[in-house]
Amino acid sequence: MEFIHQLVSTLFQWIQGMGAWGIMLGLMIEVIPSEIVLAYGGYLVAEGQIGFVPAVLFGTIGGVAAQLIVYGIGRYGGRPFLERYGRFILIQKHHIDKSEEWFNKYGTGVIFSARFVPVVRHAISIPAGISRMPVGRFTFLTTLAVIPWTILFVYLGHVLGANWEHIDEAAAPYVKPFILIALALLIVYVLIKYTISKQKAGNP
């Protein structure tokens, strides 16, 4: 635990010293949850150390890059590798189980919606990599989801200022609507997919 504490402290020092680049690298390393890194970035915006737009831009790049890394591990290392070493990037076995269940049930379109749902949010890239989902489609859907998430947490961190560590409480009223909207979109996606498959079945 002491090592992790020191690592996190060092990470925050990097972020502060490197500004927007630090946010990107902090997200790519994934030692601590992305929400905390983004909220700290928002705090740096409030302090005038970086601009809001650069914080969001580099936060988005870092968030997408982090998921591409997990996708790559899933694609080339497979589930056994992640079950053994996933804890180092905040992914536990039950995260993998749930994400695989979602991916197998809903298909590639779940890559967008799952980004807003606890438990599966960080691990959904794993089954995408294992199934060798086209990387272009994966990147596109991931980016669409990462942008609003990044804007939200950078903004809240900016509003909280020195109280940025209370990001969980501040974000709670916003996260629930995100989840509901994401689930609604997922339902629409599944209905459209089902309708198309039925039409194809009826018109061989």
mmCIF file of N, CA, C and O in Angstrom, residues 23-100:
data_model
loop_
_atom_site.group_PDB
_atom_site.id
_atom_site.type_symbol
_atom_site.label_atom_id
_atom_site.label_comp_id
_atom_site.label_asym_id
_atom_site.label_seq_id
_atom_site.Cartn_x
_atom_site.Cartn_y
_atom_site.Cartn_z
ATOM 1 N N ILE A 23 -1.996 15.142 -17.583
ATOM 2 C CA ILE A 23 -3.328 14.536 -17.536
ATOM 3 C C ILE A 23 -3.381 13.342 -18.484
ATOM 4 O O ILE A 23 -3.871 12.272 -18.131
ATOM 5 N N MET A 24 -2.862 13.529 -19.677
ATOM 6 C CA MET A 24 -2.868 12.459 -20.669
ATOM 7 C C MET A 24 -2.088 11.245 -20.179
ATOM 8 O O MET A 24 -2.587 10.111 -20.232
ATOM 9 N N LEU A 25 -0.894 11.481 -19.674
ATOM 10 C CA LEU A 25 -0.060 10.375 -19.205
ATOM 11 C C LEU A 25 -0.659 9.712 -17.975
ATOM 12 O O LEU A 25 -0.607 8.491 -17.831
ATOM 13 N N GLY A 26 -1.253 10.523 -17.082
ATOM 14 C CA GLY A 26 -1.888 9.977 -15.887
ATOM 15 C C GLY A 26 -3.024 9.028 -16.225
ATOM 16 O O GLY A 26 -3.203 7.991 -15.582
ATOM 17 N N LEU A 27 -3.771 9.364 -17.259
ATOM 18 C CA LEU A 27 -4.870 8.501 -17.697
ATOM 19 C C LEU A 27 -4.354 7.239 -18.370
ATOM 20 O O LEU A 27 -4.928 6.156 -18.214
ATOM 21 N N MET A 28 -3.278 7.367 -19.115
ATOM 22 C CA MET A 28 -2.724 6.213 -19.822
ATOM 23 C C MET A 28 -2.111 5.203 -18.851
ATOM 24 O O MET A 28 -2.192 3.990 -19.081
ATOM 25 N N ILE A 29 -1.530 5.686 -17.764
ATOM 26 C CA ILE A 29 -0.912 4.783 -16.789
ATOM 27 C C ILE A 29 -1.970 3.991 -16.034
ATOM 28 O O ILE A 29 -1.790 2.831 -15.694
ATOM 29 N N GLU A 30 -3.114 4.617 -15.768
ATOM 30 C CA GLU A 30 -4.264 3.973 -15.116
ATOM 31 C C GLU A 30 -3.929 3.366 -13.756
ATOM 32 O O GLU A 30 -4.416 2.288 -13.403
ATOM 33 N N VAL A 31 -3.123 4.064 -12.985
ATOM 34 C CA VAL A 31 -2.845 3.612 -11.623
ATOM 35 C C VAL A 31 -3.990 3.998 -10.700
ATOM 36 O O VAL A 31 -4.304 3.288 -9.744
ATOM 37 N N ILE A 32 -4.641 5.124 -10.984
ATOM 38 C CA ILE A 32 -5.784 5.588 -10.213
ATOM 39 C C ILE A 32 -6.944 5.841 -11.178
ATOM 40 O O ILE A 32 -6.728 6.032 -12.375
ATOM 41 N N PRO A 33 -8.179 5.827 -10.688
ATOM 42 C CA PRO A 33 -9.344 6.006 -11.575
ATOM 43 C C PRO A 33 -9.269 7.286 -12.400
ATOM 44 O O PRO A 33 -8.798 8.322 -11.932
ATOM 45 N N SER A 34 -9.765 7.196 -13.628
ATOM 46 C CA SER A 34 -9.712 8.330 -14.551
ATOM 47 C C SER A 34 -10.472 9.538 -14.020
ATOM 48 O O SER A 34 -10.072 10.683 -14.258
ATOM 49 N N GLU A 35 -11.561 9.298 -13.269
ATOM 50 C CA GLU A 35 -12.352 10.409 -12.745
ATOM 51 C C GLU A 35 -11.518 11.305 -11.830
ATOM 52 O O GLU A 35 -11.672 12.534 -11.829
ATOM 53 N N ILE A 36 -10.640 10.671 -11.051
ATOM 54 C CA ILE A 36 -9.813 11.432 -10.114
ATOM 55 C C ILE A 36 -8.762 12.238 -10.872
ATOM 56 O O ILE A 36 -8.505 13.407 -10.558
ATOM 57 N N VAL A 37 -8.153 11.620 -11.870
ATOM 58 C CA VAL A 37 -7.154 12.328 -12.681
ATOM 59 C C VAL A 37 -7.780 13.531 -13.370
ATOM 60 O O VAL A 37 -7.222 14.646 -13.374
ATOM 61 N N LEU A 38 -8.972 13.347 -13.939
ATOM 62 C CA LEU A 38 -9.653 14.435 -14.647
ATOM 63 C C LEU A 38 -10.087 15.534 -13.689
ATOM 64 O O LEU A 38 -9.997 16.724 -14.015
ATOM 65 N N ALA A 39 -10.560 15.147 -12.513
ATOM 66 C CA ALA A 39 -10.959 16.142 -11.522
ATOM 67 C C ALA A 39 -9.758 16.970 -11.072
ATOM 68 O O ALA A 39 -9.862 18.193 -10.893
ATOM 69 N N TYR A 40 -8.618 16.315 -10.899
ATOM 70 C CA TYR A 40 -7.403 17.041 -10.540
ATOM 71 C C TYR A 40 -7.004 17.980 -11.672
ATOM 72 O O TYR A 40 -6.547 19.105 -11.440
ATOM 73 N N GLY A 41 -7.202 17.514 -12.908
ATOM 74 C CA GLY A 41 -6.952 18.394 -14.048
ATOM 75 C C GLY A 41 -7.844 19.620 -14.003
ATOM 76 O O GLY A 41 -7.411 20.740 -14.303
ATOM 77 N N GLY A 42 -9.122 19.427 -13.617
ATOM 78 C CA GLY A 42 -10.035 20.549 -13.469
ATOM 79 C C GLY A 42 -9.579 21.516 -12.392
ATOM 80 O O GLY A 42 -9.727 22.734 -12.529
ATOM 81 N N TYR A 43 -9.020 20.973 -11.330
ATOM 82 C CA TYR A 43 -8.467 21.812 -10.264
ATOM 83 C C TYR A 43 -7.322 22.669 -10.801
ATOM 84 O O TYR A 43 -7.217 23.869 -10.479
ATOM 85 N N LEU A 44 -6.470 22.072 -11.630
ATOM 86 C CA LEU A 44 -5.362 22.839 -12.227
ATOM 87 C C LEU A 44 -5.896 23.933 -13.152
ATOM 88 O O LEU A 44 -5.299 24.999 -13.265
ATOM 89 N N VAL A 45 -7.041 23.667 -13.796
ATOM 90 C CA VAL A 45 -7.684 24.704 -14.612
ATOM 91 C C VAL A 45 -8.124 25.851 -13.721
ATOM 92 O O VAL A 45 -7.930 27.028 -14.045
ATOM 93 N N ALA A 46 -8.744 25.518 -12.579
ATOM 94 C CA ALA A 46 -9.206 26.540 -11.637
ATOM 95 C C ALA A 46 -8.052 27.367 -11.105
ATOM 96 O O ALA A 46 -8.204 28.566 -10.827
ATOM 97 N N GLU A 47 -6.884 26.720 -10.970
ATOM 98 C CA GLU A 47 -5.690 27.418 -10.475
ATOM 99 C C GLU A 47 -5.006 28.239 -11.561
ATOM 100 O O GLU A 47 -4.040 28.948 -11.294
ATOM 101 N N GLY A 48 -5.487 28.126 -12.800
ATOM 102 C CA GLY A 48 -4.901 28.881 -13.896
ATOM 103 C C GLY A 48 -3.625 28.285 -14.446
ATOM 104 O O GLY A 48 -2.913 28.937 -15.219
ATOM 105 N N GLN A 49 -3.332 27.037 -14.092
ATOM 106 C CA GLN A 49 -2.085 26.413 -14.553
ATOM 107 C C GLN A 49 -2.220 25.850 -15.965
ATOM 108 O O GLN A 49 -1.222 25.723 -16.676
ATOM 109 N N ILE A 50 -3.439 25.469 -16.354
ATOM 110 C CA ILE A 50 -3.703 24.997 -17.710
ATOM 111 C C ILE A 50 -5.067 25.514 -18.145
ATOM 112 O O ILE A 50 -5.867 25.955 -17.308
ATOM 113 N N GLY A 51 -5.333 25.468 -19.437
ATOM 114 C CA GLY A 51 -6.620 25.913 -19.951
ATOM 115 C C GLY A 51 -7.638 24.780 -19.956
ATOM 116 O O GLY A 51 -7.275 23.605 -19.954
ATOM 117 N N PHE A 52 -8.914 25.134 -19.970
ATOM 118 C CA PHE A 52 -9.974 24.122 -19.955
ATOM 119 C C PHE A 52 -9.941 23.265 -21.221
ATOM 120 O O PHE A 52 -10.037 22.035 -21.145
ATOM 121 N N VAL A 53 -9.798 23.901 -22.382
ATOM 122 C CA VAL A 53 -9.800 23.162 -23.645
ATOM 123 C C VAL A 53 -8.625 22.186 -23.728
ATOM 124 O O VAL A 53 -8.815 21.006 -24.075
ATOM 125 N N PRO A 54 -7.388 22.617 -23.414
ATOM 126 C CA PRO A 54 -6.283 21.652 -23.426
ATOM 127 C C PRO A 54 -6.500 20.498 -22.451
ATOM 128 O O PRO A 54 -6.149 19.356 -22.749
ATOM 129 N N ALA A 55 -7.086 20.787 -21.282
ATOM 130 C CA ALA A 55 -7.337 19.735 -20.297
ATOM 131 C C ALA A 55 -8.296 18.695 -20.861
ATOM 132 O O ALA A 55 -8.087 17.484 -20.712
ATOM 133 N N VAL A 56 -9.356 19.152 -21.536
ATOM 134 C CA VAL A 56 -10.326 18.241 -22.127
ATOM 135 C C VAL A 56 -9.715 17.484 -23.305
ATOM 136 O O VAL A 56 -9.894 16.266 -23.453
ATOM 137 N N LEU A 57 -8.975 18.195 -24.146
ATOM 138 C CA LEU A 57 -8.365 17.576 -25.319
ATOM 139 C C LEU A 57 -7.390 16.474 -24.930
ATOM 140 O O LEU A 57 -7.480 15.335 -25.420
ATOM 141 N N PHE A 58 -6.463 16.801 -24.040
ATOM 142 C CA PHE A 58 -5.464 15.813 -23.639
ATOM 143 C C PHE A 58 -6.083 14.729 -22.757
ATOM 144 O O PHE A 58 -5.628 13.586 -22.765
ATOM 145 N N GLY A 59 -7.139 15.091 -22.016
ATOM 146 C CA GLY A 59 -7.854 14.094 -21.235
ATOM 147 C C GLY A 59 -8.534 13.080 -22.137
ATOM 148 O O GLY A 59 -8.534 11.879 -21.861
ATOM 149 N N THR A 60 -9.102 13.568 -23.230
ATOM 150 C CA THR A 60 -9.745 12.673 -24.191
ATOM 151 C C THR A 60 -8.722 11.758 -24.851
ATOM 152 O O THR A 60 -8.935 10.538 -24.971
ATOM 153 N N ILE A 61 -7.613 12.337 -25.279
ATOM 154 C CA ILE A 61 -6.563 11.527 -25.910
ATOM 155 C C ILE A 61 -6.047 10.463 -24.940
ATOM 156 O O ILE A 61 -5.890 9.288 -25.304
ATOM 157 N N GLY A 62 -5.798 10.865 -23.704
ATOM 158 C CA GLY A 62 -5.304 9.916 -22.712
ATOM 159 C C GLY A 62 -6.304 8.826 -22.399
ATOM 160 O O GLY A 62 -5.943 7.652 -22.263
ATOM 161 N N GLY A 63 -7.595 9.205 -22.308
ATOM 162 C CA GLY A 63 -8.632 8.219 -22.018
ATOM 163 C C GLY A 63 -8.776 7.194 -23.126
ATOM 164 O O GLY A 63 -8.912 5.996 -22.866
ATOM 165 N N VAL A 64 -8.729 7.653 -24.369
ATOM 166 C CA VAL A 64 -8.839 6.739 -25.513
ATOM 167 C C VAL A 64 -7.599 5.853 -25.597
ATOM 168 O O VAL A 64 -7.695 4.642 -25.819
ATOM 169 N N ALA A 65 -6.423 6.466 -25.406
ATOM 170 C CA ALA A 65 -5.169 5.704 -25.474
ATOM 171 C C ALA A 65 -5.146 4.608 -24.408
ATOM 172 O O ALA A 65 -4.689 3.486 -24.666
ATOM 173 N N ALA A 66 -5.641 4.928 -23.208
ATOM 174 C CA ALA A 66 -5.672 3.942 -22.127
ATOM 175 C C ALA A 66 -6.516 2.742 -22.518
ATOM 176 O O ALA A 66 -6.140 1.583 -22.266
ATOM 177 N N GLN A 67 -7.652 2.997 -23.155
ATOM 178 C CA GLN A 67 -8.525 1.896 -23.567
ATOM 179 C C GLN A 67 -7.942 1.115 -24.747
ATOM 180 O O GLN A 67 -8.174 -0.090 -24.872
ATOM 181 N N LEU A 68 -7.191 1.787 -25.599
ATOM 182 C CA LEU A 68 -6.506 1.082 -26.683
ATOM 183 C C LEU A 68 -5.446 0.128 -26.132
ATOM 184 O O LEU A 68 -5.224 -0.958 -26.679
ATOM 185 N N ILE A 69 -4.815 0.542 -25.038
ATOM 186 C CA ILE A 69 -3.825 -0.329 -24.396
ATOM 187 C C ILE A 69 -4.506 -1.576 -23.850
ATOM 188 O O ILE A 69 -4.033 -2.701 -24.048
ATOM 189 N N VAL A 70 -5.643 -1.380 -23.160
ATOM 190 C CA VAL A 70 -6.389 -2.527 -22.621
ATOM 191 C C VAL A 70 -6.896 -3.414 -23.762
ATOM 192 O O VAL A 70 -6.850 -4.644 -23.681
ATOM 193 N N TYR A 71 -7.376 -2.778 -24.837
ATOM 194 C CA TYR A 71 -7.814 -3.517 -26.028
ATOM 195 C C TYR A 71 -6.666 -4.368 -26.560
ATOM 196 O O TYR A 71 -6.843 -5.551 -26.891
ATOM 197 N N GLY A 72 -5.477 -3.775 -26.658
ATOM 198 C CA GLY A 72 -4.309 -4.495 -27.163
ATOM 199 C C GLY A 72 -3.925 -5.662 -26.273
ATOM 200 O O GLY A 72 -3.567 -6.744 -26.762
ATOM 201 N N ILE A 73 -4.032 -5.461 -24.952
ATOM 202 C CA ILE A 73 -3.719 -6.548 -24.023
ATOM 203 C C ILE A 73 -4.714 -7.689 -24.211
ATOM 204 O O ILE A 73 -4.340 -8.862 -24.214
ATOM 205 N N GLY A 74 -5.997 -7.330 -24.374
ATOM 206 C CA GLY A 74 -7.015 -8.354 -24.597
ATOM 207 C C GLY A 74 -6.790 -9.097 -25.898
ATOM 208 O O GLY A 74 -6.945 -10.313 -25.977
ATOM 209 N N ARG A 75 -6.381 -8.365 -26.917
ATOM 210 C CA ARG A 75 -6.200 -8.957 -28.251
ATOM 211 C C ARG A 75 -4.981 -9.870 -28.305
ATOM 212 O O ARG A 75 -5.022 -10.943 -28.916
ATOM 213 N N TYR A 76 -3.892 -9.443 -27.683
ATOM 214 C CA TYR A 76 -2.644 -10.195 -27.820
ATOM 215 C C TYR A 76 -2.270 -11.008 -26.575
ATOM 216 O O TYR A 76 -1.480 -11.947 -26.660
ATOM 217 N N GLY A 77 -2.842 -10.638 -25.420
ATOM 218 C CA GLY A 77 -2.528 -11.374 -24.201
ATOM 219 C C GLY A 77 -3.637 -12.317 -23.774
ATOM 220 O O GLY A 77 -3.378 -13.342 -23.143
ATOM 221 N N GLY A 78 -4.876 -11.965 -24.122
ATOM 222 C CA GLY A 78 -6.010 -12.814 -23.791
ATOM 223 C C GLY A 78 -6.451 -12.702 -22.343
ATOM 224 O O GLY A 78 -5.841 -12.005 -21.536
ATOM 225 N N ARG A 79 -7.516 -13.403 -22.033
ATOM 226 C CA ARG A 79 -8.099 -13.354 -20.695
ATOM 227 C C ARG A 79 -7.157 -13.860 -19.597
ATOM 228 O O ARG A 79 -7.085 -13.251 -18.522
ATOM 229 N N PRO A 80 -6.430 -14.968 -19.795
ATOM 230 C CA PRO A 80 -5.545 -15.460 -18.727
ATOM 231 C C PRO A 80 -4.541 -14.402 -18.270
ATOM 232 O O PRO A 80 -4.277 -14.263 -17.068
ATOM 233 N N PHE A 81 -3.986 -13.663 -19.217
ATOM 234 C CA PHE A 81 -3.023 -12.630 -18.877
ATOM 235 C C PHE A 81 -3.674 -11.548 -18.021
ATOM 236 O O PHE A 81 -3.115 -11.097 -17.018
ATOM 237 N N LEU A 82 -4.905 -11.140 -18.398
ATOM 238 C CA LEU A 82 -5.594 -10.079 -17.680
ATOM 239 C C LEU A 82 -6.067 -10.536 -16.312
ATOM 240 O O LEU A 82 -6.074 -9.759 -15.356
ATOM 241 N N GLU A 83 -6.462 -11.792 -16.189
ATOM 242 C CA GLU A 83 -6.861 -12.296 -14.877
ATOM 243 C C GLU A 83 -5.684 -12.295 -13.907
ATOM 244 O O GLU A 83 -5.850 -12.106 -12.706
ATOM 245 N N ARG A 84 -4.502 -12.473 -14.469
ATOM 246 C CA ARG A 84 -3.318 -12.529 -13.611
ATOM 247 C C ARG A 84 -2.763 -11.141 -13.291
ATOM 248 O O ARG A 84 -2.359 -10.870 -12.155
ATOM 249 N N TYR A 85 -2.753 -10.243 -14.274
ATOM 250 C CA TYR A 85 -2.105 -8.950 -14.088
ATOM 251 C C TYR A 85 -3.063 -7.749 -14.160
ATOM 252 O O TYR A 85 -2.631 -6.610 -13.998
ATOM 253 N N GLY A 86 -4.347 -8.006 -14.414
ATOM 254 C CA GLY A 86 -5.291 -6.915 -14.575
ATOM 255 C C GLY A 86 -5.411 -6.002 -13.374
ATOM 256 O O GLY A 86 -5.721 -4.813 -13.508
ATOM 257 N N ARG A 87 -5.147 -6.541 -12.178
ATOM 258 C CA ARG A 87 -5.283 -5.721 -10.969
ATOM 259 C C ARG A 87 -4.352 -4.515 -10.977
ATOM 260 O O ARG A 87 -4.614 -3.512 -10.310
ATOM 261 N N PHE A 88 -3.280 -4.601 -11.745
ATOM 262 C CA PHE A 88 -2.335 -3.486 -11.806
ATOM 263 C C PHE A 88 -2.893 -2.310 -12.602
ATOM 264 O O PHE A 88 -2.366 -1.196 -12.526
ATOM 265 N N ILE A 89 -3.954 -2.543 -13.387
ATOM 266 C CA ILE A 89 -4.623 -1.443 -14.101
ATOM 267 C C ILE A 89 -6.091 -1.364 -13.670
ATOM 268 O O ILE A 89 -6.969 -0.997 -14.430
ATOM 269 N N LEU A 90 -6.314 -1.731 -12.398
ATOM 270 C CA LEU A 90 -7.622 -1.566 -11.745
ATOM 271 C C LEU A 90 -8.711 -2.447 -12.347
ATOM 272 O O LEU A 90 -9.890 -2.095 -12.311
ATOM 273 N N ILE A 91 -8.353 -3.594 -12.903
ATOM 274 C CA ILE A 91 -9.331 -4.511 -13.474
ATOM 275 C C ILE A 91 -9.279 -5.836 -12.720
ATOM 276 O O ILE A 91 -8.236 -6.482 -12.664
ATOM 277 N N GLN A 92 -10.418 -6.218 -12.131
ATOM 278 C CA GLN A 92 -10.528 -7.465 -11.390
ATOM 279 C C GLN A 92 -11.277 -8.509 -12.242
ATOM 280 O O GLN A 92 -11.887 -8.180 -13.257
ATOM 281 N N LYS A 93 -11.252 -9.757 -11.777
ATOM 282 C CA LYS A 93 -11.873 -10.850 -12.529
ATOM 283 C C LYS A 93 -13.366 -10.610 -12.753
ATOM 284 O O LYS A 93 -13.890 -10.873 -13.839
ATOM 285 N N HIS A 94 -14.072 -10.090 -11.736
ATOM 286 C CA HIS A 94 -15.513 -9.887 -11.902
ATOM 287 C C HIS A 94 -15.810 -8.790 -12.920
ATOM 288 O O HIS A 94 -16.854 -8.784 -13.557
ATOM 289 N N HIS A 95 -14.860 -7.828 -13.095
ATOM 290 C CA HIS A 95 -15.011 -6.823 -14.143
ATOM 291 C C HIS A 95 -14.967 -7.498 -15.518
ATOM 292 O O HIS A 95 -15.755 -7.164 -16.411
ATOM 293 N N ILE A 96 -14.025 -8.425 -15.668
ATOM 294 C CA ILE A 96 -13.871 -9.131 -16.941
ATOM 295 C C ILE A 96 -15.101 -9.977 -17.229
ATOM 296 O O ILE A 96 -15.617 -9.992 -18.348
ATOM 297 N N ASP A 97 -15.594 -10.685 -16.197
ATOM 298 C CA ASP A 97 -16.779 -11.535 -16.369
ATOM 299 C C ASP A 97 -17.971 -10.723 -16.851
ATOM 300 O O ASP A 97 -18.660 -11.106 -17.805
ATOM 301 N N LYS A 98 -18.219 -9.591 -16.189
ATOM 302 C CA LYS A 98 -19.384 -8.772 -16.519
ATOM 303 C C LYS A 98 -19.246 -8.146 -17.902
ATOM 304 O O LYS A 98 -20.216 -8.084 -18.675
ATOM 305 N N SER A 99 -18.050 -7.667 -18.220
ATOM 306 C CA SER A 99 -17.848 -7.026 -19.519
ATOM 307 C C SER A 99 -18.013 -8.032 -20.658
ATOM 308 O O SER A 99 -18.579 -7.709 -21.705
ATOM 309 N N GLU A 100 -17.528 -9.247 -20.471
ATOM 310 C CA GLU A 100 -17.693 -10.281 -21.495
ATOM 311 C C GLU A 100 -19.174 -10.628 -21.668
ATOM 312 O O GLU A 100 -19.640 -10.844 -22.793
#
